XYZ file of C-alpha atoms in Angstrom:
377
model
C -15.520 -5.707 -5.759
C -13.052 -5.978 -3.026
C -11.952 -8.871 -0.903
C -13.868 -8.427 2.663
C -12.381 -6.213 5.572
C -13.627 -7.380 8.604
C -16.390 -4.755 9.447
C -14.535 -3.804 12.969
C -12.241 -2.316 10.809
C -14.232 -0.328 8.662
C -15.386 2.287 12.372
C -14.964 5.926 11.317
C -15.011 9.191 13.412
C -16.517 11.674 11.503
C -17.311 14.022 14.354
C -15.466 17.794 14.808
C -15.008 16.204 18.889
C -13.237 13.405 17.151
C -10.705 15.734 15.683
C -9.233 16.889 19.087
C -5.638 15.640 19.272
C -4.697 13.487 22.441
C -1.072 13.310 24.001
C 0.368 10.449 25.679
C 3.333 7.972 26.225
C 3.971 5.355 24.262
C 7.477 3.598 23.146
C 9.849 6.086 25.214
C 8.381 8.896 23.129
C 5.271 11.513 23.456
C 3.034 10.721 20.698
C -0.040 12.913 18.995
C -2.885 10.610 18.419
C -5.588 11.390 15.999
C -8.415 9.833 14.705
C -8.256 7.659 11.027
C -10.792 5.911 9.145
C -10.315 2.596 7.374
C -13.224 1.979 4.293
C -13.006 -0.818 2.004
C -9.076 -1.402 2.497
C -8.107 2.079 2.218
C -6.718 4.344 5.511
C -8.243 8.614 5.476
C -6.712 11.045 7.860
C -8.104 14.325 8.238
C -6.077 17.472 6.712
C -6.638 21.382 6.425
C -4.900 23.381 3.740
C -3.801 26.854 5.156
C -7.240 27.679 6.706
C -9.487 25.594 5.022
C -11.853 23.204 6.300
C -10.672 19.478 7.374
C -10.854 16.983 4.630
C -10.561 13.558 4.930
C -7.081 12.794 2.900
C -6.335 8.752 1.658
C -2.282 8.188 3.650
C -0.787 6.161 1.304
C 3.315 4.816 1.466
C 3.135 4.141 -2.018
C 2.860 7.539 -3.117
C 5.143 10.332 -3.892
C 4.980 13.315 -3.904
C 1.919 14.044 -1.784
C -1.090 14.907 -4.121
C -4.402 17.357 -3.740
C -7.339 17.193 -6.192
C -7.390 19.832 -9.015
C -10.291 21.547 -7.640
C -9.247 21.459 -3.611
C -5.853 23.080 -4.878
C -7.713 25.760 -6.892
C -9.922 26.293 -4.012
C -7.237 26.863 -1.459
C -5.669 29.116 -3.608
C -2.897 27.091 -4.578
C -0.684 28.545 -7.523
C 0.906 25.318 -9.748
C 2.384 24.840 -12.994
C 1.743 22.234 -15.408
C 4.261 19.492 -15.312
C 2.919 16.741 -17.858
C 1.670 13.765 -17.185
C 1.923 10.965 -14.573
C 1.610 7.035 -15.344
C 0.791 4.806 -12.074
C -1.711 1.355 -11.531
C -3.757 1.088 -14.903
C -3.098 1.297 -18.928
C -3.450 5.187 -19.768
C -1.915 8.570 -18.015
C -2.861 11.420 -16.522
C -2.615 15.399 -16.824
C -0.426 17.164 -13.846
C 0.416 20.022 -12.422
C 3.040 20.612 -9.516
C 3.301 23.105 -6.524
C 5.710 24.529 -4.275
C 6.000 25.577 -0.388
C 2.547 23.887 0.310
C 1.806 23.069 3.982
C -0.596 20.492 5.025
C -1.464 20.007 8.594
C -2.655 16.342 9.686
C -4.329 17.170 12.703
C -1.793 19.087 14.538
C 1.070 17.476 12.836
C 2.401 20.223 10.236
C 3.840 18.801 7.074
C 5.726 20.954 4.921
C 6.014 23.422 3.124
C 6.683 20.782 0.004
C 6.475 20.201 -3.473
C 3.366 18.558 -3.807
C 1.450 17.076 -7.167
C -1.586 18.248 -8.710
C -4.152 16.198 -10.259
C -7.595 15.374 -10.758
C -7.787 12.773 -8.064
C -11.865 13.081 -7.431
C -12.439 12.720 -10.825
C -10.529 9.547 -11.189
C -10.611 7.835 -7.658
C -13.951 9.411 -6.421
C -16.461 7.379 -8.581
C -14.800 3.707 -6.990
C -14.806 4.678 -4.028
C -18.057 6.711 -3.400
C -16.530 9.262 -1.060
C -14.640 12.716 -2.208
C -10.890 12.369 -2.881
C -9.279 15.786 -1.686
C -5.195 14.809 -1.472
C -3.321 11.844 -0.693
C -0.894 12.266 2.206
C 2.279 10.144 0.751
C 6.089 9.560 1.391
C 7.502 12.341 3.405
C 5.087 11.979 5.974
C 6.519 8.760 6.582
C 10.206 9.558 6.111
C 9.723 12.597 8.648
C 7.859 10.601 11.674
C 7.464 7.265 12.709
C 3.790 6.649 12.111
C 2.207 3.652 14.153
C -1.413 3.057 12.847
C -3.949 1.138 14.754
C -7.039 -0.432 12.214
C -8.834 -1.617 15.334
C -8.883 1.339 17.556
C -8.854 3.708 14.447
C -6.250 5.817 15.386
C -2.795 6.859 14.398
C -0.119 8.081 16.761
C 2.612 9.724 15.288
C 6.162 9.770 16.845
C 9.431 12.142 16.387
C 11.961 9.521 15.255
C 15.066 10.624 17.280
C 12.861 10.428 20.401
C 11.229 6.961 19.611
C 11.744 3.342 21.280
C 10.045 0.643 20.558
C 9.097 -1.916 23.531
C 6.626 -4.444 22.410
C 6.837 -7.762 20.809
C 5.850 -7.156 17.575
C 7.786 -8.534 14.487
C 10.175 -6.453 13.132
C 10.389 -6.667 9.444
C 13.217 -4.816 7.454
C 12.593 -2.212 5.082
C 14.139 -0.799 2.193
C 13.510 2.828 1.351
C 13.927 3.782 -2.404
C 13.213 7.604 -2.788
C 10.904 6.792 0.686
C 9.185 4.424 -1.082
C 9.209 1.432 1.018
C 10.178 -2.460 -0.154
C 10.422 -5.542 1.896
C 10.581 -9.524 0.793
C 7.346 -11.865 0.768
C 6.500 -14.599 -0.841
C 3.287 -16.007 -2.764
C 2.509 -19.602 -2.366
C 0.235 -21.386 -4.887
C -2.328 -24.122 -4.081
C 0.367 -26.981 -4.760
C 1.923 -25.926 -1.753
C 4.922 -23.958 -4.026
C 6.701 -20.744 -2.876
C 7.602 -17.998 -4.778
C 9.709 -15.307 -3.502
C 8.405 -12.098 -4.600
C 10.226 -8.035 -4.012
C 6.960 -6.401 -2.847
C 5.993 -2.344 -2.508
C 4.431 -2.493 1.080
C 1.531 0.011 -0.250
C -1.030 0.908 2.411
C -2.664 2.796 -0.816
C -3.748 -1.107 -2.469
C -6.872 -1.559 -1.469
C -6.587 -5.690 -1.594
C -4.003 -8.086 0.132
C -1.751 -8.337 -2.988
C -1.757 -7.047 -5.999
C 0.831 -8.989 -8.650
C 2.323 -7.111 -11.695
C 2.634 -8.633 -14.899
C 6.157 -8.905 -15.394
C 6.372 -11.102 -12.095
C 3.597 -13.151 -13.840
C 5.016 -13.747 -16.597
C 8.513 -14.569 -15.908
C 7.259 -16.799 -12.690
C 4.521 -18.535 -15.190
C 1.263 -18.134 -12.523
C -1.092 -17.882 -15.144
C -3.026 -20.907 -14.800
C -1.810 -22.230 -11.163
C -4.081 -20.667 -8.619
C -7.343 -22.908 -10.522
C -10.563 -21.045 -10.356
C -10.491 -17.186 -11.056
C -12.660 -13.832 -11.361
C -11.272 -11.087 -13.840
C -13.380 -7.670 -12.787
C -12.418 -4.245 -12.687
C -11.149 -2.757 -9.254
C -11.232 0.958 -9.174
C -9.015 3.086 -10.511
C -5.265 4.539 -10.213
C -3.106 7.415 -11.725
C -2.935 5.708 -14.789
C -7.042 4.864 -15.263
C -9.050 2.012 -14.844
C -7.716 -1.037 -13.285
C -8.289 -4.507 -13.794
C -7.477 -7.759 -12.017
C -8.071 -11.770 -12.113
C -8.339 -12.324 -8.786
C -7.233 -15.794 -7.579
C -6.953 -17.766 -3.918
C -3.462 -18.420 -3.214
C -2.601 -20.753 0.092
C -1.100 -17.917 1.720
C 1.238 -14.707 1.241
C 3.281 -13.183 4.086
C 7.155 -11.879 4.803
C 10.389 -13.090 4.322
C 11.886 -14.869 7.544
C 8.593 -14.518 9.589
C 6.553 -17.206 9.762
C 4.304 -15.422 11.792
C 3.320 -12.975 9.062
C 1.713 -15.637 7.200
C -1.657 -15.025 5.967
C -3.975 -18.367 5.094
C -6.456 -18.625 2.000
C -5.929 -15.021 0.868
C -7.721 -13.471 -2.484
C -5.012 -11.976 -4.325
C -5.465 -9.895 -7.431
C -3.126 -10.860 -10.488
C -2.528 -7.712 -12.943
C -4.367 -7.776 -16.280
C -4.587 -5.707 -19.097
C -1.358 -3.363 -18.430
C -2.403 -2.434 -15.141
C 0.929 -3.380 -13.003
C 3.479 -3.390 -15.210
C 6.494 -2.324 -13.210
C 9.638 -3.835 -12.881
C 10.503 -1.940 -9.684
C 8.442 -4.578 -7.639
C 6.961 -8.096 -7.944
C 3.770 -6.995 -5.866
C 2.269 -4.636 -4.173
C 1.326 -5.372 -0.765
C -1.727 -3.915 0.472
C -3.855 -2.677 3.175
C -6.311 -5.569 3.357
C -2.900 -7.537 4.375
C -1.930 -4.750 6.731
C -5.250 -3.989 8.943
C -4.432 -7.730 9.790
C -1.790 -5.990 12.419
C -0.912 -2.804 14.311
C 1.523 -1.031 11.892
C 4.659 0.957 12.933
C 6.475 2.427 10.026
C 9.757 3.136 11.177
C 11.799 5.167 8.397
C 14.203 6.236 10.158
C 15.270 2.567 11.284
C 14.493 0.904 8.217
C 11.778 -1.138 9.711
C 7.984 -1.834 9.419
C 6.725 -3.640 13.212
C 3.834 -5.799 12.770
C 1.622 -6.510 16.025
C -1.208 -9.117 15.345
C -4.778 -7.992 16.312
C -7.222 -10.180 14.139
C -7.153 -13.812 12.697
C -4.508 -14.742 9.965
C -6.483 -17.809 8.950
C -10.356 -17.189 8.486
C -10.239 -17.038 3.770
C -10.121 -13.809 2.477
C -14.228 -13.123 1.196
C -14.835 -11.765 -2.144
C -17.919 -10.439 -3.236
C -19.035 -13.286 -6.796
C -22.486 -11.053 -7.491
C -20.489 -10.286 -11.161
C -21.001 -6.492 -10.490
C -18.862 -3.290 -10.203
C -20.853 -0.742 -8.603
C -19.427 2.930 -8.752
C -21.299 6.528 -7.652
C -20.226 8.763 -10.140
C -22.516 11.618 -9.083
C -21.375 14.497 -7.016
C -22.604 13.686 -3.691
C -20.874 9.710 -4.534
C -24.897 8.331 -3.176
C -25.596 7.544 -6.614
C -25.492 3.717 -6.844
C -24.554 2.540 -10.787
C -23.635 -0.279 -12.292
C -20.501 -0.141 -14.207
C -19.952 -3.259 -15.187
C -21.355 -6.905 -15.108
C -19.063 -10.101 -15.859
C -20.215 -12.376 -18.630
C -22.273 -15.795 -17.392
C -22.092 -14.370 -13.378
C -25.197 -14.255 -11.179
C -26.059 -10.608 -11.951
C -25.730 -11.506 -15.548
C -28.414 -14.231 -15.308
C -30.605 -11.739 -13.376
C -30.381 -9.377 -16.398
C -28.962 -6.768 -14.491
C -27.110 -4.471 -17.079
C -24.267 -1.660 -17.083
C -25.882 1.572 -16.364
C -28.633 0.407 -14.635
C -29.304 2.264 -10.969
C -29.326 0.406 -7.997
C -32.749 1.176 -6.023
C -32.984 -1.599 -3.348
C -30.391 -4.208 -1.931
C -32.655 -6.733 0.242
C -34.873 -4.158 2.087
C -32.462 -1.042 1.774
C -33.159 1.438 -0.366
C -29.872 2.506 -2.618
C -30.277 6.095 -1.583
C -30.037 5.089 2.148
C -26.657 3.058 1.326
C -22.755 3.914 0.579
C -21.133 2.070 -2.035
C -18.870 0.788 0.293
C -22.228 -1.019 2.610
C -23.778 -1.911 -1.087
C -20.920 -3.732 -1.798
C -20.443 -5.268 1.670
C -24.062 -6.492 1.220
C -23.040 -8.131 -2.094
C -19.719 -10.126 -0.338
């Protein structure tokens, strides 16, 4: 169940052709273009491991270290140590391991060697999001390039930072970088037409607009002033399953620019532990962020925002009461998880555990979960 992406943003090149890496000016700067995919609010890139084959890793800013799936790693011949467990967006924990002098190479960008984190990433994030979860390409990536990404066009062009100038007219938003994590000011404004300031995460890895943690909730009082509200699960993060009452605030957007404003957005308020960091108010997410041509800037402690589709059409959100997942291995599986109490899937007796065989005249087999659900919105 995730707020609507506008389906020009969802085109993905899948093909080896679409792998070939393009070089061009752009910015003062020679750039290496390469093809990305944006499904359901979350960016892939495609990544080889030594000389593996390319897999299609989620980039995410709110991640570090970099991560690869427990069985990619052991498959690549990747020798790692157990290091405890991790804690991240949901209740519970999960088992890690940790590597050193891995290289990953993005297309023809080489990354590394680094220290990169081990976990069972297919397992947890595969069955939401009906695709295979190899890695997650995090912080450093960001911290060593300036990485411009382009929802619309589906590419990413990637930029040495001491060679880089920027020449458009985008807005230019200030960053702060805590261990490369990246932080900016927003603020939330409730359907009475009040503001609140809010420290957010800017996390291309949030697969919503914005995703509020608990302590921000509480100490700010919001429960109760956005009106009408849906509490479903949505997916899953390093620390389990995730849950959210998602709300309609009058807009969100950043600190000092106006223009950044975002109308009649679905937000997702953090329930049952999920978000319960005090580092940040709210995580801001790529739903927001496919609204604009992103550069992230590390080096210059900046994020540049260039419009490219409507601020003001409402967000969509999908009220059928059901959370779909494919927990087989291929992810083409189609299973209901879970269906919310007195919601229109509950009055048509659908159940959890029951397989999804049709959606109008598609057959479930012949559907992704990410089309099943964009048939539900």
């Amino acid at each position: 169940m995730i707020p609507k992406i506008s389906p020009s943003l969802t085109r993905a090149f899948c093909s080896a052709a679409a792998l070939a890496v393009m070089m061009h000016r752009d910015g003062g700067a020679q750039a290496i273009s390469l093809p990305i995919q944006l499904v359901e609010a979350r960016f892939y890139v495609p990544v080889a491991l030594r000389s593996g084959p390319v897999r299609w890793f989620i980039l995410d800013t709110g991640a570090q270290p970099t991560l690869i799936d427990s069985r990619v790693a052991d498959s690549a011949s990747i020798q790692s140590r157990a290091a405890g467990a991790t804690t991240g967006a949901g209740g519970k924990s999960t088992s890690i391991a940790d590597a050193d002098g891995v290289t990953l190479r993005i297309a023809s960008v080489e990354l590394g060697p680094l220290s990169a984190r081990i976990a069972p990433l297919d397992s947890l994030l595969g069955p939401s999001s009906g695709r295979a979860i190899p890695g997650i390409v995090g912080s450093r990536f960001f911290r060593e390039h300036v990485v411009e990404l382009d929802p619309l066009a589906s590419v990413m062009r990637v930029f040495a930072p001491e060679t880089f100038v920027y020449h458009g007219t985008g807005v230019e938003v200030p960053l702060e970088l805590v261990d490369d994590i990246p932080f900016t000011q927003g603020w939330i404004e409730a359907p009475n037409g009040k503001r609140y300031a809010a420290r957010m995460l800017v996390d291309i890895g949030a697969k919503a607009n914005l995703l509020v943690a608990e302590p921000f909730i509480h100490a700010r009082g919001l429960d109760g002033v956005f009106g009408a509200s849906v509490t479903t699960e949505f997916g899953a993060g390093m620390g389990g399953e995730t849950h959210y009452q998602f709300v309609r605030a009058a807009s969100i957007g950043l600190s000092g620019h106006e223009q950044t404003r975002l109308r009649s957005p679905v937000i997702g308020l953090s329930s049952g532990g999920t978000l319960t960091s005090t580092r940040y108010d709210a995580l801001l997410g790529a739903e927001y962020l496919a609204h604009f041509r992103m550069i992230f800037d590390y080096a210059r402690k900046r994020l540049i925002l260039e419009p490219l589709v409507s601020t003001t059409e409402p967000s969509v959100f999908d009220m059928s009461g059901l959370f779909i997942v494919a927990p087989d291995s291929g992810h083409r599986r189609l299973t209901v998880k879970s269906v919310l109490a007195e919601s229109p899937a509950a009055r048509a007796g659908i159940r959890a555990g029951d397989v999804i065989t049709k959606i109008d005249a598609i057959a479930g087999g012949a559907l992704t979960l990410a089309a099943a659900r964009q048939q539900l919105r």
